[in-house]
Amino acid sequence: MGRSTVERSIKSLVLEVARERGIPELDEDGLSCLPRLRQFREPVLRAVAAYTPVHPRRKRLTLLEPDEIAAGANRVRLRSENANRDVALIYVLFCTGAKPIEIARLEVRDYLNSDGSIRERSEMRPETAVNGRSRPLFFTSSRACAAVDAYLVERRRRKLGVAVPASGFDAYRGLDPSSALFLTEGGWPFEIGGRGPNDQRETCRLMIATLRSIFKRAGWTGVTAQSARRVVARRLADKGADGAQVGEILGLSSSRAVRRLLGSNRRPLENLARELV
């Protein structure tokens, strides 16, 4: 079992305890932040030790269908102060299955060719990917591309990450190709740093917090960036992708990691066997 799997299990348990009996020392954001959990380890451990589940643990439904994603994006458009960016973030997340830190590292040149056309088959560059290995990156969703295009139009209008045209050639739609594809409200790249004093693995807290806020505005309960990856994995499998192809798109090197992400969604044998011929 990997370290990230253990961390997710711990966060899930603490969140369940907090929802059923409360941990006054921690707010909602602190419940998903390991350094904060360590900071308040004594009250957290006391609460967990005294915890007895009242109801059987049920897995919340987070496998959103395309129409549900579109409906959530429409709600975000009405409720967000940075609507074009936030809607584009939703669609890129659900069409690529990229992790938050990978989305924060994407650049304009990953989405656009120099002539301004969309790179339908792009690349998650090694320096962008969490595992440091290149993998295919596809921008072939009409909804996702329309959302990103609308955001880039706004960026150019607001002069966020624009480039000085050379020889009159307006490359990359007038944007700096090496600028981040998604920017903060202030027009800056999302900051990436270590997870904590004793954990130097990189993370992007602001992107995670931004996505959490977007999910709330979309009206989705229990949806996280990880469950979005699960949606992508399940959609790929439903369209006929095998485990190796799912792993290639999501950057998973082991079949076990793919199975864990897909989860158990086995259909009854009688349904599978019905009307085979």
Protein backbone atom coordinates (compact mmCIF):
# COMPACT_ATOMS: atom_id res chain seq x y z
CA MET A 1 0.00 0.00 0.00
CA GLY A 2 1.40 3.37 -1.00
CA ARG A 3 1.87 6.35 1.26
CA SER A 4 -0.78 8.38 -0.57
CA THR A 5 -3.32 5.59 -0.08
CA VAL A 6 -2.64 5.59 3.67
CA GLU A 7 -3.00 9.37 3.81
CA ARG A 8 -6.35 9.26 1.99
CA SER A 9 -7.60 6.57 4.38
CA ILE A 10 -6.59 8.64 7.41
CA LYS A 11 -8.25 11.78 6.05
CA SER A 12 -11.41 9.82 5.23
CA LEU A 13 -11.62 8.41 8.77
CA VAL A 14 -11.01 11.77 10.45
CA LEU A 15 -13.61 13.43 8.21
CA GLU A 16 -16.16 10.75 9.14
CA VAL A 17 -15.44 11.24 12.86
CA ALA A 18 -15.73 15.01 12.55
CA ARG A 19 -19.07 14.79 10.76
CA GLU A 20 -20.62 12.41 13.28
CA ARG A 21 -19.24 13.70 16.58
CA GLY A 22 -17.19 16.81 15.73
CA ILE A 23 -13.59 17.84 16.40
CA PRO A 24 -13.91 21.45 17.66
CA GLU A 25 -10.22 22.23 17.24
CA LEU A 26 -10.35 21.69 13.45
CA ASP A 27 -12.33 23.50 10.76
CA GLU A 28 -13.40 21.96 7.42
CA ASP A 29 -10.15 22.88 5.64
CA GLY A 30 -8.03 21.51 8.48
CA LEU A 31 -9.69 18.12 8.19
CA SER A 32 -8.07 17.51 4.79
CA CYS A 33 -4.65 18.96 5.64
CA LEU A 34 -2.13 16.51 7.12
CA PRO A 35 0.09 19.20 8.74
CA ARG A 36 -3.01 20.54 10.55
CA LEU A 37 -3.96 17.03 11.63
CA ARG A 38 -0.47 16.56 13.05
CA GLN A 39 -0.65 19.95 14.77
CA PHE A 40 -3.82 18.88 16.59
CA ARG A 41 -2.90 15.24 16.91
CA GLU A 42 -4.00 14.89 20.57
CA PRO A 43 -7.65 15.99 20.11
CA VAL A 44 -7.81 14.10 16.81
CA LEU A 45 -6.58 10.86 18.38
CA ARG A 46 -8.94 11.29 21.34
CA ALA A 47 -11.89 11.78 19.01
CA VAL A 48 -10.95 8.76 16.88
CA ALA A 49 -10.38 6.55 19.94
CA ALA A 50 -13.82 7.45 21.33
CA TYR A 51 -15.58 7.05 17.99
CA THR A 52 -18.20 4.36 17.39
CA PRO A 53 -19.95 4.52 13.99
CA VAL A 54 -23.64 5.27 14.38
CA HIS A 55 -24.62 4.36 10.83
CA PRO A 56 -23.07 1.84 8.41
CA ARG A 57 -20.50 3.54 6.27
CA ARG A 58 -21.89 4.19 2.81
CA LYS A 59 -19.93 5.22 -0.21
CA ARG A 60 -21.20 8.51 -1.56
CA LEU A 61 -22.14 8.67 -5.22
CA THR A 62 -19.51 10.68 -7.04
CA LEU A 63 -19.56 9.11 -10.51
CA LEU A 64 -21.04 12.06 -12.36
CA GLU A 65 -22.50 11.59 -15.82
CA PRO A 66 -21.64 14.07 -18.63
CA ASP A 67 -25.00 15.85 -18.34
CA GLU A 68 -24.53 16.21 -14.57
CA ILE A 69 -21.10 17.71 -15.16
CA ALA A 70 -22.58 20.16 -17.67
CA ALA A 71 -25.36 21.11 -15.24
CA GLY A 72 -22.82 21.68 -12.47
CA ALA A 73 -20.72 23.83 -14.80
CA ASN A 74 -23.78 25.96 -15.54
CA ARG A 75 -24.34 26.49 -11.82
CA VAL A 76 -20.71 27.51 -11.41
CA ARG A 77 -21.08 30.00 -14.26
CA LEU A 78 -23.90 31.69 -12.36
CA ARG A 79 -22.23 31.64 -8.94
CA SER A 80 -18.53 32.23 -9.57
CA GLU A 81 -16.71 35.56 -9.78
CA ASN A 82 -14.19 33.93 -12.12
CA ALA A 83 -16.71 31.91 -14.10
CA ASN A 84 -14.81 31.35 -17.36
CA ARG A 85 -11.76 29.99 -15.59
CA ASP A 86 -13.71 27.86 -13.13
CA VAL A 87 -15.88 26.26 -15.81
CA ALA A 88 -12.76 25.55 -17.89
CA LEU A 89 -11.13 23.95 -14.85
CA ILE A 90 -14.12 21.64 -14.39
CA TYR A 91 -14.04 20.41 -17.96
CA VAL A 92 -10.26 19.99 -18.15
CA LEU A 93 -10.34 18.01 -14.91
CA PHE A 94 -13.09 15.69 -16.15
CA CYS A 95 -11.71 15.24 -19.68
CA THR A 96 -8.05 14.61 -18.77
CA GLY A 97 -8.16 13.08 -15.29
CA ALA A 98 -5.09 15.15 -14.42
CA LYS A 99 -4.18 15.77 -10.79
CA PRO A 100 -4.54 19.31 -9.35
CA ILE A 101 -0.80 19.95 -9.35
CA GLU A 102 -0.57 18.78 -12.98
CA ILE A 103 -3.37 21.15 -14.00
CA ALA A 104 -1.55 23.97 -12.19
CA ARG A 105 1.59 23.17 -14.22
CA LEU A 106 -0.12 23.10 -17.63
CA GLU A 107 1.00 25.86 -19.98
CA VAL A 108 -0.66 27.60 -22.91
CA ARG A 109 1.57 25.67 -25.34
CA ASP A 110 0.16 22.41 -23.96
CA TYR A 111 -3.29 23.42 -25.20
CA LEU A 112 -2.50 25.52 -28.29
CA ASN A 113 -0.35 25.11 -31.37
CA SER A 114 1.63 28.16 -32.43
CA ASP A 115 -0.98 28.99 -35.10
CA GLY A 116 -3.66 29.19 -32.41
CA SER A 117 -5.32 25.87 -33.18
CA ILE A 118 -6.06 23.39 -30.43
CA ARG A 119 -3.57 20.57 -29.79
CA GLU A 120 -6.10 17.74 -29.83
CA ARG A 121 -3.35 15.22 -29.08
CA SER A 122 -0.99 16.93 -26.69
CA GLU A 123 1.48 15.67 -24.10
CA MET A 124 1.63 15.71 -20.34
CA ARG A 125 5.27 16.72 -20.23
CA PRO A 126 7.60 14.91 -17.76
CA GLU A 127 8.15 18.14 -15.81
CA THR A 128 4.36 18.51 -15.51
CA ALA A 129 3.43 14.92 -14.63
CA VAL A 130 3.44 13.90 -10.97
CA ASN A 131 5.38 10.72 -11.72
CA GLY A 132 7.89 12.53 -13.97
CA ARG A 133 6.94 10.47 -17.03
CA SER A 134 5.42 11.75 -20.26
CA ARG A 135 1.95 10.55 -21.21
CA PRO A 136 -0.72 11.40 -23.81
CA LEU A 137 -2.93 14.40 -23.11
CA PHE A 138 -6.09 14.83 -25.18
CA PHE A 139 -8.20 17.94 -25.76
CA THR A 140 -10.93 16.33 -27.84
CA SER A 141 -13.99 17.25 -25.77
CA SER A 142 -16.05 19.95 -27.50
CA ARG A 143 -17.38 21.18 -24.15
CA ALA A 144 -13.92 21.35 -22.62
CA CYS A 145 -12.40 23.14 -25.61
CA ALA A 146 -15.24 25.66 -25.78
CA ALA A 147 -14.78 26.42 -22.07
CA VAL A 148 -11.00 26.83 -22.31
CA ASP A 149 -11.35 28.99 -25.43
CA ALA A 150 -13.78 31.31 -23.62
CA TYR A 151 -11.32 31.62 -20.74
CA LEU A 152 -8.40 32.40 -23.07
CA VAL A 153 -10.46 35.13 -24.78
CA GLU A 154 -11.01 36.67 -21.36
CA ARG A 155 -7.31 36.36 -20.52
CA ARG A 156 -6.31 38.22 -23.64
CA ARG A 157 -8.94 40.91 -23.02
CA ARG A 158 -7.62 41.38 -19.48
CA LYS A 159 -4.00 41.16 -20.74
CA LEU A 160 -3.15 38.25 -18.46
CA GLY A 161 -0.07 36.38 -19.69
CA VAL A 162 -0.05 38.03 -23.10
CA ALA A 163 2.97 38.04 -25.39
CA VAL A 164 4.50 40.75 -27.54
CA PRO A 165 3.84 39.70 -31.17
CA ALA A 166 6.98 39.12 -33.21
CA SER A 167 7.02 40.30 -36.83
CA GLY A 168 3.30 40.87 -36.67
CA PHE A 169 2.61 37.15 -36.22
CA ASP A 170 0.02 36.72 -33.48
CA ALA A 171 1.13 33.27 -32.28
CA TYR A 172 -0.67 31.31 -29.57
CA ARG A 173 -3.64 33.71 -29.88
CA GLY A 174 -1.46 36.48 -28.50
CA LEU A 175 -0.68 34.65 -25.25
CA ASP A 176 2.73 33.77 -23.84
CA PRO A 177 3.12 30.06 -24.71
CA SER A 178 5.08 29.36 -21.52
CA SER A 179 2.56 31.05 -19.24
CA ALA A 180 0.37 28.84 -17.07
CA LEU A 181 -2.85 27.77 -18.76
CA PHE A 182 -4.81 28.60 -15.60
CA LEU A 183 -4.13 31.65 -13.45
CA THR A 184 -5.28 32.85 -10.05
CA GLU A 185 -7.84 35.63 -9.64
CA GLY A 186 -4.94 38.07 -9.54
CA GLY A 187 -3.48 36.77 -12.80
CA TRP A 188 -0.58 34.80 -11.29
CA PRO A 189 0.39 31.13 -11.67
CA PHE A 190 -0.84 28.80 -8.95
CA GLU A 191 1.97 28.45 -6.42
CA ILE A 192 3.47 25.00 -5.93
CA GLY A 193 5.32 24.06 -2.75
CA GLY A 194 6.14 21.25 -0.35
CA ARG A 195 3.43 19.47 1.61
CA GLY A 196 4.95 20.30 4.97
CA PRO A 197 8.14 20.65 7.03
CA ASN A 198 8.69 16.89 7.09
CA ASP A 199 7.25 16.11 3.66
CA GLN A 200 8.90 17.76 0.68
CA ARG A 201 6.66 16.18 -1.94
CA GLU A 202 5.17 18.94 -4.06
CA THR A 203 1.56 20.01 -3.91
CA CYS A 204 -0.59 22.95 -4.98
CA ARG A 205 -2.78 23.88 -2.03
CA LEU A 206 -4.40 26.82 -3.79
CA MET A 207 -5.48 24.71 -6.78
CA ILE A 208 -6.91 22.07 -4.43
CA ALA A 209 -8.79 24.75 -2.49
CA THR A 210 -10.00 26.35 -5.73
CA LEU A 211 -11.34 23.04 -7.03
CA ARG A 212 -13.04 22.36 -3.69
CA SER A 213 -14.75 25.75 -3.91
CA ILE A 214 -15.81 25.07 -7.51
CA PHE A 215 -17.32 21.70 -6.54
CA LYS A 216 -19.30 23.42 -3.79
CA ARG A 217 -20.64 26.02 -6.23
CA ALA A 218 -21.53 23.21 -8.64
CA GLY A 219 -23.67 21.65 -5.91
CA TRP A 220 -21.71 18.39 -5.83
CA THR A 221 -21.46 16.57 -2.50
CA GLY A 222 -18.53 14.23 -2.01
CA VAL A 223 -16.80 15.12 -5.28
CA THR A 224 -13.02 15.55 -5.11
CA ALA A 225 -10.22 15.74 -7.64
CA GLN A 226 -9.56 12.05 -6.93
CA SER A 227 -13.17 11.08 -7.59
CA ALA A 228 -12.97 13.08 -10.83
CA ARG A 229 -10.08 10.82 -11.88
CA ARG A 230 -12.32 7.87 -11.01
CA VAL A 231 -15.03 9.29 -13.28
CA VAL A 232 -12.52 9.54 -16.14
CA ALA A 233 -11.28 6.00 -15.52
CA ARG A 234 -14.81 4.61 -15.48
CA ARG A 235 -15.83 6.52 -18.62
CA LEU A 236 -12.76 5.21 -20.45
CA ALA A 237 -13.52 1.65 -19.35
CA ASP A 238 -17.15 1.98 -20.41
CA LYS A 239 -15.99 3.14 -23.86
CA GLY A 240 -13.90 -0.02 -24.21
CA ALA A 241 -10.47 0.99 -22.90
CA ASP A 242 -8.48 -1.81 -21.31
CA GLY A 243 -6.55 -1.41 -18.06
CA ALA A 244 -3.29 -0.52 -19.81
CA GLN A 245 -4.94 2.26 -21.80
CA VAL A 246 -6.64 3.70 -18.69
CA GLY A 247 -3.29 3.65 -16.93
CA GLU A 248 -1.52 5.31 -19.84
CA ILE A 249 -3.96 8.24 -19.95
CA LEU A 250 -4.03 8.73 -16.17
CA GLY A 251 -0.34 8.12 -15.55
CA LEU A 252 -0.77 4.88 -13.59
CA SER A 253 2.00 2.33 -14.04
CA SER A 254 0.48 -0.67 -12.25
CA SER A 255 -2.66 -2.66 -12.98
CA ARG A 256 -3.38 -2.66 -9.25
CA ALA A 257 -3.54 1.15 -9.21
CA VAL A 258 -5.94 1.06 -12.16
CA ARG A 259 -8.19 -1.50 -10.44
CA ARG A 260 -8.18 0.54 -7.24
CA LEU A 261 -9.20 3.67 -9.14
CA LEU A 262 -11.93 1.89 -11.09
CA GLY A 263 -13.30 0.38 -7.88
CA SER A 264 -15.67 -2.54 -7.70
CA ASN A 265 -18.45 -1.98 -10.17
CA ARG A 266 -19.17 -5.56 -11.11
CA ARG A 267 -22.49 -6.20 -12.75
CA PRO A 268 -24.67 -9.20 -11.81
CA LEU A 269 -23.83 -12.28 -13.85
CA GLU A 270 -27.44 -12.65 -15.00
CA ASN A 271 -27.28 -9.16 -16.54
CA LEU A 272 -24.00 -9.94 -18.28
CA ALA A 273 -25.29 -13.22 -19.65
CA ARG A 274 -28.64 -11.92 -20.86
CA GLU A 275 -29.20 -11.89 -24.65
CA LEU A 276 -25.64 -12.79 -25.56
CA VAL A 277 -26.83 -13.93 -28.99
